[in-house]
PDB file of C-alpha atoms in Angstrom:
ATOM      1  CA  UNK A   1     -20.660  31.073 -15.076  1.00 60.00           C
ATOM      2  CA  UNK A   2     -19.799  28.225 -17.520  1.00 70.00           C
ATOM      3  CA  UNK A   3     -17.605  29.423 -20.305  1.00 85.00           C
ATOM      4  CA  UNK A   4     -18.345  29.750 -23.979  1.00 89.00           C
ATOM      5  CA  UNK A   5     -15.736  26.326 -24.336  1.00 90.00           C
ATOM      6  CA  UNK A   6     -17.738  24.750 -21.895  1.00 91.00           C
ATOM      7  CA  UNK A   7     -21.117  25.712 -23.141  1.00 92.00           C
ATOM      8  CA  UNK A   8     -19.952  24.150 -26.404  1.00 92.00           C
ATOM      9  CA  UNK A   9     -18.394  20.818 -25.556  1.00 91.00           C
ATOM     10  CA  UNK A  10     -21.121  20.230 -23.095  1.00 93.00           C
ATOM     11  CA  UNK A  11     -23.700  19.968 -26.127  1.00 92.00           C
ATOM     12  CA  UNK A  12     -20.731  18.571 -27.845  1.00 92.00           C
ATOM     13  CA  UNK A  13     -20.365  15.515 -26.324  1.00 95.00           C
ATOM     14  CA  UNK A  14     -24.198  15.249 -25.500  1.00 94.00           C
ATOM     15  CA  UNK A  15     -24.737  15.245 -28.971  1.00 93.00           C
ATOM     16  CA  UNK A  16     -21.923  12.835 -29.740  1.00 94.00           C
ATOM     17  CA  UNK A  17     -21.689  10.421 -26.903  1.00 95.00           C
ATOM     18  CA  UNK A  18     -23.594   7.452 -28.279  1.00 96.00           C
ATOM     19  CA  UNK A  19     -21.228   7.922 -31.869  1.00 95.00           C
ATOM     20  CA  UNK A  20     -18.208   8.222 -29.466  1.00 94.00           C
ATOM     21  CA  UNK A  21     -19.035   4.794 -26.880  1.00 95.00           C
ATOM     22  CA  UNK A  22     -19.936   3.162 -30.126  1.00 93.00           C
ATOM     23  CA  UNK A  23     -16.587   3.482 -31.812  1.00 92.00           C
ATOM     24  CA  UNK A  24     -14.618   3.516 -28.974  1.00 92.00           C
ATOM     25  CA  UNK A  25     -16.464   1.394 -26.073  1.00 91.00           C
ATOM     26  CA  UNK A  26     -14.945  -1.495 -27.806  1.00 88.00           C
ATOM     27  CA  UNK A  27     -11.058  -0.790 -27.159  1.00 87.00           C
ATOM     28  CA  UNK A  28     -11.689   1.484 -23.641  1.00 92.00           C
ATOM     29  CA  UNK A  29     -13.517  -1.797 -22.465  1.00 94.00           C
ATOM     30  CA  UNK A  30     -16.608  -1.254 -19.776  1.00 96.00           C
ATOM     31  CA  UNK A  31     -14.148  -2.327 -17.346  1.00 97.00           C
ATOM     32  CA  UNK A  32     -10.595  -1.343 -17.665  1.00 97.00           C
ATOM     33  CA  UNK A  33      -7.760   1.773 -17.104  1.00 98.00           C
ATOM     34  CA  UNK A  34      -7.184   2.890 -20.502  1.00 97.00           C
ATOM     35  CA  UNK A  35      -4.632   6.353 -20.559  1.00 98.00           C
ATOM     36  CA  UNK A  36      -4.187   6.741 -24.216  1.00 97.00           C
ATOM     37  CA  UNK A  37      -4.925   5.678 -28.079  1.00 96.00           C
ATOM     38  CA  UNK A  38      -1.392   3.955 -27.617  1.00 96.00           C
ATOM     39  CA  UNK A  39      -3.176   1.723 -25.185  1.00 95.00           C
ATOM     40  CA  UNK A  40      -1.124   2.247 -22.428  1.00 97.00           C
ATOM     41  CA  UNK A  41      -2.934   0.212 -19.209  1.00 97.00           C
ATOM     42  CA  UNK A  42      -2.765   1.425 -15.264  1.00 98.00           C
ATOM     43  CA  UNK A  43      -3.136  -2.327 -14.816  1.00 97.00           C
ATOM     44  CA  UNK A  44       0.410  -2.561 -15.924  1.00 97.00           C
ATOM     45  CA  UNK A  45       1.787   0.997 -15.693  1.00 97.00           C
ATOM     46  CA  UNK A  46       0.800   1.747 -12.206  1.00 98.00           C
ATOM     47  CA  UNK A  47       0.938   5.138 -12.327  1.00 98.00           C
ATOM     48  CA  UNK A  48      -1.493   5.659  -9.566  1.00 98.00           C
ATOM     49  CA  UNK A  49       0.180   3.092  -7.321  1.00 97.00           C
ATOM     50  CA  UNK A  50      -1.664   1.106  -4.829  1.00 97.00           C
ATOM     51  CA  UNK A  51      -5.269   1.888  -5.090  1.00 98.00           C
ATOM     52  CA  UNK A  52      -7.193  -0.161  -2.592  1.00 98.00           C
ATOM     53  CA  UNK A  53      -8.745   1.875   0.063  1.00 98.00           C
ATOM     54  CA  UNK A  54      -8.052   4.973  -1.522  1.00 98.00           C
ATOM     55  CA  UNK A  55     -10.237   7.675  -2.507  1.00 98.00           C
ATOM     56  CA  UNK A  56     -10.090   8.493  -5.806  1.00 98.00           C
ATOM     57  CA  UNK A  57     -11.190  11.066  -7.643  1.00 98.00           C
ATOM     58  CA  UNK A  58     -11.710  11.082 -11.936  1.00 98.00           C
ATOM     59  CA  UNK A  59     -12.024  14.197 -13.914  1.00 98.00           C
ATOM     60  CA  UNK A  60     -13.446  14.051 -16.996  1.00 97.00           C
ATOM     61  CA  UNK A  61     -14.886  10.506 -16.985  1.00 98.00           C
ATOM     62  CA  UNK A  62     -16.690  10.065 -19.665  1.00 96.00           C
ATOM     63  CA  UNK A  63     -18.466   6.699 -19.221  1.00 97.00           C
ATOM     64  CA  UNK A  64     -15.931   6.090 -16.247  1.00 97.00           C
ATOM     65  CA  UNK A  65     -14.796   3.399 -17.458  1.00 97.00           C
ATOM     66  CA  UNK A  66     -11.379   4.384 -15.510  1.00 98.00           C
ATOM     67  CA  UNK A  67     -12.856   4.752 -12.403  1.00 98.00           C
ATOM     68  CA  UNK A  68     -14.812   1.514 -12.470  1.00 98.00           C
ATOM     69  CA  UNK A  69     -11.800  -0.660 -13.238  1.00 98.00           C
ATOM     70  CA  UNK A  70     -10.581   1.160  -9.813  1.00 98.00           C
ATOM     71  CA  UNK A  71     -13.299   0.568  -7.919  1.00 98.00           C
ATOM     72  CA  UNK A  72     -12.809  -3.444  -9.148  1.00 98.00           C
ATOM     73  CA  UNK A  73      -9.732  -2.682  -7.546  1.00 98.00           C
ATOM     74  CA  UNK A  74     -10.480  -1.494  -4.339  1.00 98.00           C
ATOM     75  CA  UNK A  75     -10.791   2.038  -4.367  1.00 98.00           C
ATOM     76  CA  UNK A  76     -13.517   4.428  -2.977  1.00 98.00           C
ATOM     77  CA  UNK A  77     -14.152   6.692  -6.147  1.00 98.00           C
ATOM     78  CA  UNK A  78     -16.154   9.398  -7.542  1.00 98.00           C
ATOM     79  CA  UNK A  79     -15.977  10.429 -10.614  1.00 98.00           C
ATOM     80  CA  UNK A  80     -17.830  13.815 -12.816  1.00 98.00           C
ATOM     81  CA  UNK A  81     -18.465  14.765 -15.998  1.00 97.00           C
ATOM     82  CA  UNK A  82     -19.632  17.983 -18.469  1.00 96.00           C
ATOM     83  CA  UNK A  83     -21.721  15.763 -20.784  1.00 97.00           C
ATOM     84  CA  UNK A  84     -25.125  14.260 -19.091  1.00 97.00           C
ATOM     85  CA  UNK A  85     -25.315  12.262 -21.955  1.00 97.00           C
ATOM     86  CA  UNK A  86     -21.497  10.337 -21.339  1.00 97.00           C
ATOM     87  CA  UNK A  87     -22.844  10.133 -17.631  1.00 97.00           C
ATOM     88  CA  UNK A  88     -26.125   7.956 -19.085  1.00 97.00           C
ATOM     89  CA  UNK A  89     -23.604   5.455 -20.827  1.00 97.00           C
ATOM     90  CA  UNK A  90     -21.887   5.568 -17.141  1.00 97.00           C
ATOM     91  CA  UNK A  91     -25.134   4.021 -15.832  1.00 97.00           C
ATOM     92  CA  UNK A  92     -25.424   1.646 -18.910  1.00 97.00           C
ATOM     93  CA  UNK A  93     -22.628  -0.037 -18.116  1.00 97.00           C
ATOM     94  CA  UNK A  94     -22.922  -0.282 -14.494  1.00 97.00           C
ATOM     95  CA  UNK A  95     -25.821  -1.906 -15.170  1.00 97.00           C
ATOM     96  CA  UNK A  96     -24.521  -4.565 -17.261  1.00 96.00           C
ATOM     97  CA  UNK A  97     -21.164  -5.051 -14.832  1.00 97.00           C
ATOM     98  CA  UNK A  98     -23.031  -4.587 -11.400  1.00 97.00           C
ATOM     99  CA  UNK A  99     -20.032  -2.449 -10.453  1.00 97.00           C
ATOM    100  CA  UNK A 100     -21.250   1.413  -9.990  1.00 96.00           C
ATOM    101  CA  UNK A 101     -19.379   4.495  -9.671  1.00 97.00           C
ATOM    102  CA  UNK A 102     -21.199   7.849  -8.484  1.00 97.00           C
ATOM    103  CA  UNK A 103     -20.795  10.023 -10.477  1.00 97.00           C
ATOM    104  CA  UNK A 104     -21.618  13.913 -11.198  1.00 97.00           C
ATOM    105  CA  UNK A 105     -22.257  16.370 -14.075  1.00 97.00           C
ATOM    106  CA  UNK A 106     -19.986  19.325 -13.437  1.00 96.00           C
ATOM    107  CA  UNK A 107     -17.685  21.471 -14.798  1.00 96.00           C
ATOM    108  CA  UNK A 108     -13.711  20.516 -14.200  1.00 96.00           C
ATOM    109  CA  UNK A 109     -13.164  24.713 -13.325  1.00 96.00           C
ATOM    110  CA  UNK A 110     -15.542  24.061 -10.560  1.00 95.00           C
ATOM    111  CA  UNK A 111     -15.552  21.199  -8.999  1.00 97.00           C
ATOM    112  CA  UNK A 112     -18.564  20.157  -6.734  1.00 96.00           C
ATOM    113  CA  UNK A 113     -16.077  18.325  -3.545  1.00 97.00           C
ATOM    114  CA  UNK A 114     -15.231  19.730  -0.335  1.00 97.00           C
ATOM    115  CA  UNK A 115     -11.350  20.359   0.649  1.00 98.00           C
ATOM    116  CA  UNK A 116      -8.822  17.289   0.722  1.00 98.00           C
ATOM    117  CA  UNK A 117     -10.944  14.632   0.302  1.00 98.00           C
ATOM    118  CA  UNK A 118      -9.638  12.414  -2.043  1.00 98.00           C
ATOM    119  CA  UNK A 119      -6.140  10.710  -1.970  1.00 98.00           C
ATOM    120  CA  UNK A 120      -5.735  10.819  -5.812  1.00 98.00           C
ATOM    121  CA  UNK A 121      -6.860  11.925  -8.890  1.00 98.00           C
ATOM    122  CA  UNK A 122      -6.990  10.946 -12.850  1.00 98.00           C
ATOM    123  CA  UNK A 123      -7.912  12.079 -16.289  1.00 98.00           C
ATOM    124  CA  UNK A 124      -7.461  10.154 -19.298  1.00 98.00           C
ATOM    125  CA  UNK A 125      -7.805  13.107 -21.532  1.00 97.00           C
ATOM    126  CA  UNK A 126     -10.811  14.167 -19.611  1.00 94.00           C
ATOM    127  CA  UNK A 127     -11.918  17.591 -19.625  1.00 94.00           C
ATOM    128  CA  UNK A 128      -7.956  19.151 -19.592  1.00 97.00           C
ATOM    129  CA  UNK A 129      -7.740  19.496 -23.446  1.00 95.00           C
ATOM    130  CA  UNK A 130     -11.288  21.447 -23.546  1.00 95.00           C
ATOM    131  CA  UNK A 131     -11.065  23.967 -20.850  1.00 95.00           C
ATOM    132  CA  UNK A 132     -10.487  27.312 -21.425  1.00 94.00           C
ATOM    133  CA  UNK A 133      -8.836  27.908 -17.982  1.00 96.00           C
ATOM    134  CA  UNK A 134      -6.756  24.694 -17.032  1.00 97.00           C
ATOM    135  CA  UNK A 135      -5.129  26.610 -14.054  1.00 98.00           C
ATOM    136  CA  UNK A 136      -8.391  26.684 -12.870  1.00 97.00           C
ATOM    137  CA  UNK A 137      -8.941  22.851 -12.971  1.00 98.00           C
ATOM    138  CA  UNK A 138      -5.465  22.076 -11.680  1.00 98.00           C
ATOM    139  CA  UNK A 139      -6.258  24.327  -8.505  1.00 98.00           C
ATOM    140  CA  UNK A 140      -9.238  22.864  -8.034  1.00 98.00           C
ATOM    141  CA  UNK A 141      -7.901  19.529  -8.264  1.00 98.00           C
ATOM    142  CA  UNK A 142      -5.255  20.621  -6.088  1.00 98.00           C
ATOM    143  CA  UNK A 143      -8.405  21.779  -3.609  1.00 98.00           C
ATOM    144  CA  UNK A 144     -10.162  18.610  -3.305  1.00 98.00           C
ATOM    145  CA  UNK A 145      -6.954  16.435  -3.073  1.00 98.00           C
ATOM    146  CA  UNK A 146      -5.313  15.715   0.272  1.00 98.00           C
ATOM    147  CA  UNK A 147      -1.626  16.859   0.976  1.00 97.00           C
ATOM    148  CA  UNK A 148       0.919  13.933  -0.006  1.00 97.00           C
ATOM    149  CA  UNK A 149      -1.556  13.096  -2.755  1.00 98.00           C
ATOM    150  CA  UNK A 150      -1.200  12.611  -6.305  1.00 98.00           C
ATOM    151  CA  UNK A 151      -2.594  13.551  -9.692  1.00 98.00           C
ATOM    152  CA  UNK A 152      -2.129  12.139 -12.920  1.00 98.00           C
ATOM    153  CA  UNK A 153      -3.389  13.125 -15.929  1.00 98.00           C
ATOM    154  CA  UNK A 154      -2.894  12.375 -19.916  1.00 98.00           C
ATOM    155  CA  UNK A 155      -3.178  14.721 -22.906  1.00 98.00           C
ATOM    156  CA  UNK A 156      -2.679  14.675 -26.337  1.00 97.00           C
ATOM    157  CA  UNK A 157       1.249  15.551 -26.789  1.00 98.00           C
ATOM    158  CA  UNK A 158       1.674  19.040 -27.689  1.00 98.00           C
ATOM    159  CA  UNK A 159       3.942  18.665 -30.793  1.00 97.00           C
ATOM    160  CA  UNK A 160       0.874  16.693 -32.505  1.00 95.00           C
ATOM    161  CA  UNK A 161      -0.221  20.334 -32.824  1.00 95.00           C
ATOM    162  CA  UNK A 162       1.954  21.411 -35.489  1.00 97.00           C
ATOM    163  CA  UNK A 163       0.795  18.104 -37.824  1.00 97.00           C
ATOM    164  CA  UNK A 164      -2.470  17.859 -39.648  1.00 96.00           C
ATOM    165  CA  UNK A 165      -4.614  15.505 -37.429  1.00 94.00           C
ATOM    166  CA  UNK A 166      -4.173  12.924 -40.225  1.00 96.00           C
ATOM    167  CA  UNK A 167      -3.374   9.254 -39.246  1.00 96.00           C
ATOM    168  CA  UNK A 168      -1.394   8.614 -42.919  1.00 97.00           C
ATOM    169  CA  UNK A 169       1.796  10.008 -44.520  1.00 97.00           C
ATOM    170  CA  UNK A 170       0.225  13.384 -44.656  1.00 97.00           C
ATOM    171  CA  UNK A 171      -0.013  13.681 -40.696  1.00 97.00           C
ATOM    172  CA  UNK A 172       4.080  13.403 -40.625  1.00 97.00           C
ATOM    173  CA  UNK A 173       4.825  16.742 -42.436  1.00 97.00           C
ATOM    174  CA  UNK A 174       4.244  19.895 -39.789  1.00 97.00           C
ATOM    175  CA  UNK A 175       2.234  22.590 -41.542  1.00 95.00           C
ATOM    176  CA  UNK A 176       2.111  24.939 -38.842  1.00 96.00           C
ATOM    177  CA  UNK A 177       3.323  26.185 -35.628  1.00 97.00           C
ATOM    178  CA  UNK A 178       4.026  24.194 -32.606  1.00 98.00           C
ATOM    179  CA  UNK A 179       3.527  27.901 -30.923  1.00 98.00           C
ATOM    180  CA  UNK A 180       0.522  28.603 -32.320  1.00 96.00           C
ATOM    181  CA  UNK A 181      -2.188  28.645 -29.000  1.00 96.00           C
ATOM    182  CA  UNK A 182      -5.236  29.790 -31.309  1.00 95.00           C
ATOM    183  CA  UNK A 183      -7.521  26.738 -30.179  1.00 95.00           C
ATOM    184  CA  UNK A 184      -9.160  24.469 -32.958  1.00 94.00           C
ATOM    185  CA  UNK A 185     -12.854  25.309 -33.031  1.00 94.00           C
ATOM    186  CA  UNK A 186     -16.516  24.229 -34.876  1.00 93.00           C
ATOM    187  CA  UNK A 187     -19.505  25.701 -35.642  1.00 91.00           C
ATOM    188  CA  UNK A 188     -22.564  24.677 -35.507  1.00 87.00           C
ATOM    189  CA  UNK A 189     -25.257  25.762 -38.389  1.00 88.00           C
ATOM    190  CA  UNK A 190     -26.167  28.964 -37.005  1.00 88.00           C
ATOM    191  CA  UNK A 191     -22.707  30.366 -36.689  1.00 85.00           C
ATOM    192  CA  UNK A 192     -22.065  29.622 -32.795  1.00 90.00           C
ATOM    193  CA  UNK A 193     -19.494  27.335 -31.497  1.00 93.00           C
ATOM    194  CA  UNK A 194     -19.597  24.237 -30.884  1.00 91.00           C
ATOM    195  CA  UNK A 195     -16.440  22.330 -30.410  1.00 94.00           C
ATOM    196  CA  UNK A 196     -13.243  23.892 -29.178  1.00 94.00           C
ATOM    197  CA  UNK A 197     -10.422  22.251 -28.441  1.00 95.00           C
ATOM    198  CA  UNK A 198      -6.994  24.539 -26.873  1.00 96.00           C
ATOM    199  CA  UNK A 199      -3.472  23.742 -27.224  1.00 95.00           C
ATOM    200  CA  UNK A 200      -0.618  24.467 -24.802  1.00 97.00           C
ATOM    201  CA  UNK A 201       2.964  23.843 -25.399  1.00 98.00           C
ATOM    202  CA  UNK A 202       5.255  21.468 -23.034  1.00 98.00           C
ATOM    203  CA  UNK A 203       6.167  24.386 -21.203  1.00 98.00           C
ATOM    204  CA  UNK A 204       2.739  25.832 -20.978  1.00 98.00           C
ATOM    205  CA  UNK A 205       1.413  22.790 -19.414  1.00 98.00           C
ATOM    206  CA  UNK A 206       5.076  22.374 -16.728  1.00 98.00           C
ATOM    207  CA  UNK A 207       4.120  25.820 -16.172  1.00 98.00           C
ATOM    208  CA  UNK A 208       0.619  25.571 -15.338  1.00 98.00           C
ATOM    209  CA  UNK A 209       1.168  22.420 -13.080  1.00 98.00           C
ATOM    210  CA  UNK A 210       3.626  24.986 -11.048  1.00 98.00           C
ATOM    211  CA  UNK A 211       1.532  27.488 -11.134  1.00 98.00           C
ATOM    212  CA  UNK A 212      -0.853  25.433  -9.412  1.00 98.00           C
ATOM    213  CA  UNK A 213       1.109  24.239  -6.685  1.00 98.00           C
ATOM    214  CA  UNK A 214       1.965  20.908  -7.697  1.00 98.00           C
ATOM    215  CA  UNK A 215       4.842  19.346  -8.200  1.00 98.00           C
ATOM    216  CA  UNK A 216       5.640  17.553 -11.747  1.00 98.00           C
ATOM    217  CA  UNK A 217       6.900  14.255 -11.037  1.00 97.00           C
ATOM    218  CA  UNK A 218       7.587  12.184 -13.765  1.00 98.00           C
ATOM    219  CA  UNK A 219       6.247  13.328 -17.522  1.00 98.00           C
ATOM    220  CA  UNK A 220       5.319   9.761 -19.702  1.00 98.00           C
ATOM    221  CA  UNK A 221       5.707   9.834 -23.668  1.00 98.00           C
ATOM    222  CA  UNK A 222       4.433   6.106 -24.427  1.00 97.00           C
ATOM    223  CA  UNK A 223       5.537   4.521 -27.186  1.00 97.00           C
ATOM    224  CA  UNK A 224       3.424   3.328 -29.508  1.00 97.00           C
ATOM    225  CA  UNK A 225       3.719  -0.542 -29.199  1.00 96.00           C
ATOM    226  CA  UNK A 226       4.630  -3.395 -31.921  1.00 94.00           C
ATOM    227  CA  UNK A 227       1.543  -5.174 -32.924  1.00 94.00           C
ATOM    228  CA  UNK A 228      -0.866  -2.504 -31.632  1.00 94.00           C
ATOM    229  CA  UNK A 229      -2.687  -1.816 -35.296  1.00 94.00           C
ATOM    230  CA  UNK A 230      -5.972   0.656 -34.702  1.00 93.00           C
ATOM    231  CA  UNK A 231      -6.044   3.371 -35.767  1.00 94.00           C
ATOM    232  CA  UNK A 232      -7.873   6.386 -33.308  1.00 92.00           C
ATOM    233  CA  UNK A 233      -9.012   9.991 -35.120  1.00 91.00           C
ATOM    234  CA  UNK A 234      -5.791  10.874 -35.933  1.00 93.00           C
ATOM    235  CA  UNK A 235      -2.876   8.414 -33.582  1.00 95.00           C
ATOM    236  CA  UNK A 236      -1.976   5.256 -35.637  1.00 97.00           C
ATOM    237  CA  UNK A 237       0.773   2.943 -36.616  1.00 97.00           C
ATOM    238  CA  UNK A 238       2.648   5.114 -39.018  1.00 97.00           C
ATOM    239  CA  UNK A 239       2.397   8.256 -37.179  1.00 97.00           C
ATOM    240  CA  UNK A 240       3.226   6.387 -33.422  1.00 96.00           C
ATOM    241  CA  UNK A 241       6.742   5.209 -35.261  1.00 95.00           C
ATOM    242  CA  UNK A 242       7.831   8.458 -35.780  1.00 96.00           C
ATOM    243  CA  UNK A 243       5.880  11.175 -32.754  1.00 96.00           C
ATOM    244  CA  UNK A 244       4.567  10.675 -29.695  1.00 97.00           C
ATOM    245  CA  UNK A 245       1.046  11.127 -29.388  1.00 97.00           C
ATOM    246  CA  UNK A 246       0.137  11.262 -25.534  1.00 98.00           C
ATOM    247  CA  UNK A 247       1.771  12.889 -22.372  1.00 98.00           C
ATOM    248  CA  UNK A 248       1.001  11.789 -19.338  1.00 98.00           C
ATOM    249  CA  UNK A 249       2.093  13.849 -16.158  1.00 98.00           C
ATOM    250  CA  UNK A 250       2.331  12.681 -13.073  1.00 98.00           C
ATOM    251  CA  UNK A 251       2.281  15.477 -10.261  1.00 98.00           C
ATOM    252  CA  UNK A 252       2.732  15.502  -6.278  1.00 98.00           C
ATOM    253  CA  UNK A 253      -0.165  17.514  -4.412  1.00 96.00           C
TER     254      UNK A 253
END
């Protein structure tokens, strides 16, 4: 049974989708491997490595715009999402590009794949940051991904937790715990919720990816990059000088 986190960020995101595509389509591109605000690109970073051939697997996708630059690339992908309404924009712009990926609605703590079939998988803050049960997702990940394979996934970076989500001078002054887990939430008019959004420490999330029987390779903290002026909810200029904003972990199946 779906959780109450799920429940709500699945109407969530339905009912914010188009606002979302239309503010950030632009910048994510219909086309292109986009991990972070800071604009950090696979087609440079490589963090997946060599692609071509490969099945790939992307959780969380959004419009999959992620997975479609990999399938320009080569790779046999298939990609899910919560929000039916994310998955529509999906179709939009395979439409427009002529390049498709399938792709599912499902939730990340079950995923609808048989065993080890995939060779990798990736989340550009897809579905990670919204779950209430992450072990969950990184087992099942770890299910549906072959020995020797490899998943890599970005969040935002824990310590942006203690900072109000502000992108000017008043997002560089912590106001509250870094340990603090209680998860930011909404509510809708009638009282129930309808956005959560959890936190986990550093160590929570090295933790978690050991708990699932992973191995943490490498753990990214981009930079944010000279000349790179927009400004996303609340990552910018100002505050990308002084924290980072995005981790990206790379882990060994």
């Amino acid at each position: 049974m779906p959780s109450d986190s799920s429940r709500a960020n699945r109407y969530w995101w339905d009912g914010n989708a188009d606002e979302y595509q239309s503010e950030h389509g632009g910048h994510l591109g219909d086309v292109r491997f986009v991990w972070c605000p800071e604009g950090l690109d696979e087609a440079d970073a490589r963090l997946l490595g060599e692609v071509r051939g490969r099945a790939v697997l992307e959780v969380g996708c959004g419009a999959a715009q992620c997975g479609r630059w990999l399938v320009a690339q080569g790779a046999r992908v298939a990609a899910f999402d919560i929000s039916h309404r994310q998955l529509r924009h999906a179709r939009r712009i395979d439409l427009d590009t002529g390049l498709t990926v399938p792709v599912a609605q499902a939730d990340a703590e079950a995923l609808p794949y048989r065993d080890d079939v995939f060779d990798l998988a990736c989340s550009a803050f897809g579905a990670l940051p919204f779950v209430a049960d992450p072990l969950a997702v990184l087992r099942e990940v770890r299910r549906v991904v072959r020995p020797g394979g490899r998943f890599v996934f970005s969040v935002s970076h824990p310590i942006r937790w203690a900072f109000p989500d502000d992108p000017g001078p008043r997002g560089l002054t912590a106001d509250r715990s870094y340990f603090d887990r209680t998860p930011y939430t909404e509510e809708g008019p009638d009282g129930t919720l309808a956005y959560v959004e959890h936190h986990r420490t550093l160590g929570d999330w090295v933790g978690l990816v050991s708990g699932a029987g992973l191995r943490l390779q490498t753990l990214l903290e981009p930079e944010w990059p000279a000349g790179h002026d927009r400004v996303w909810g609340g990552w910018s200029p100002l505050r990308g000088r002084h924290l980072p904003g995005t981790a990206i972990f790379s882990c060994l199946v």
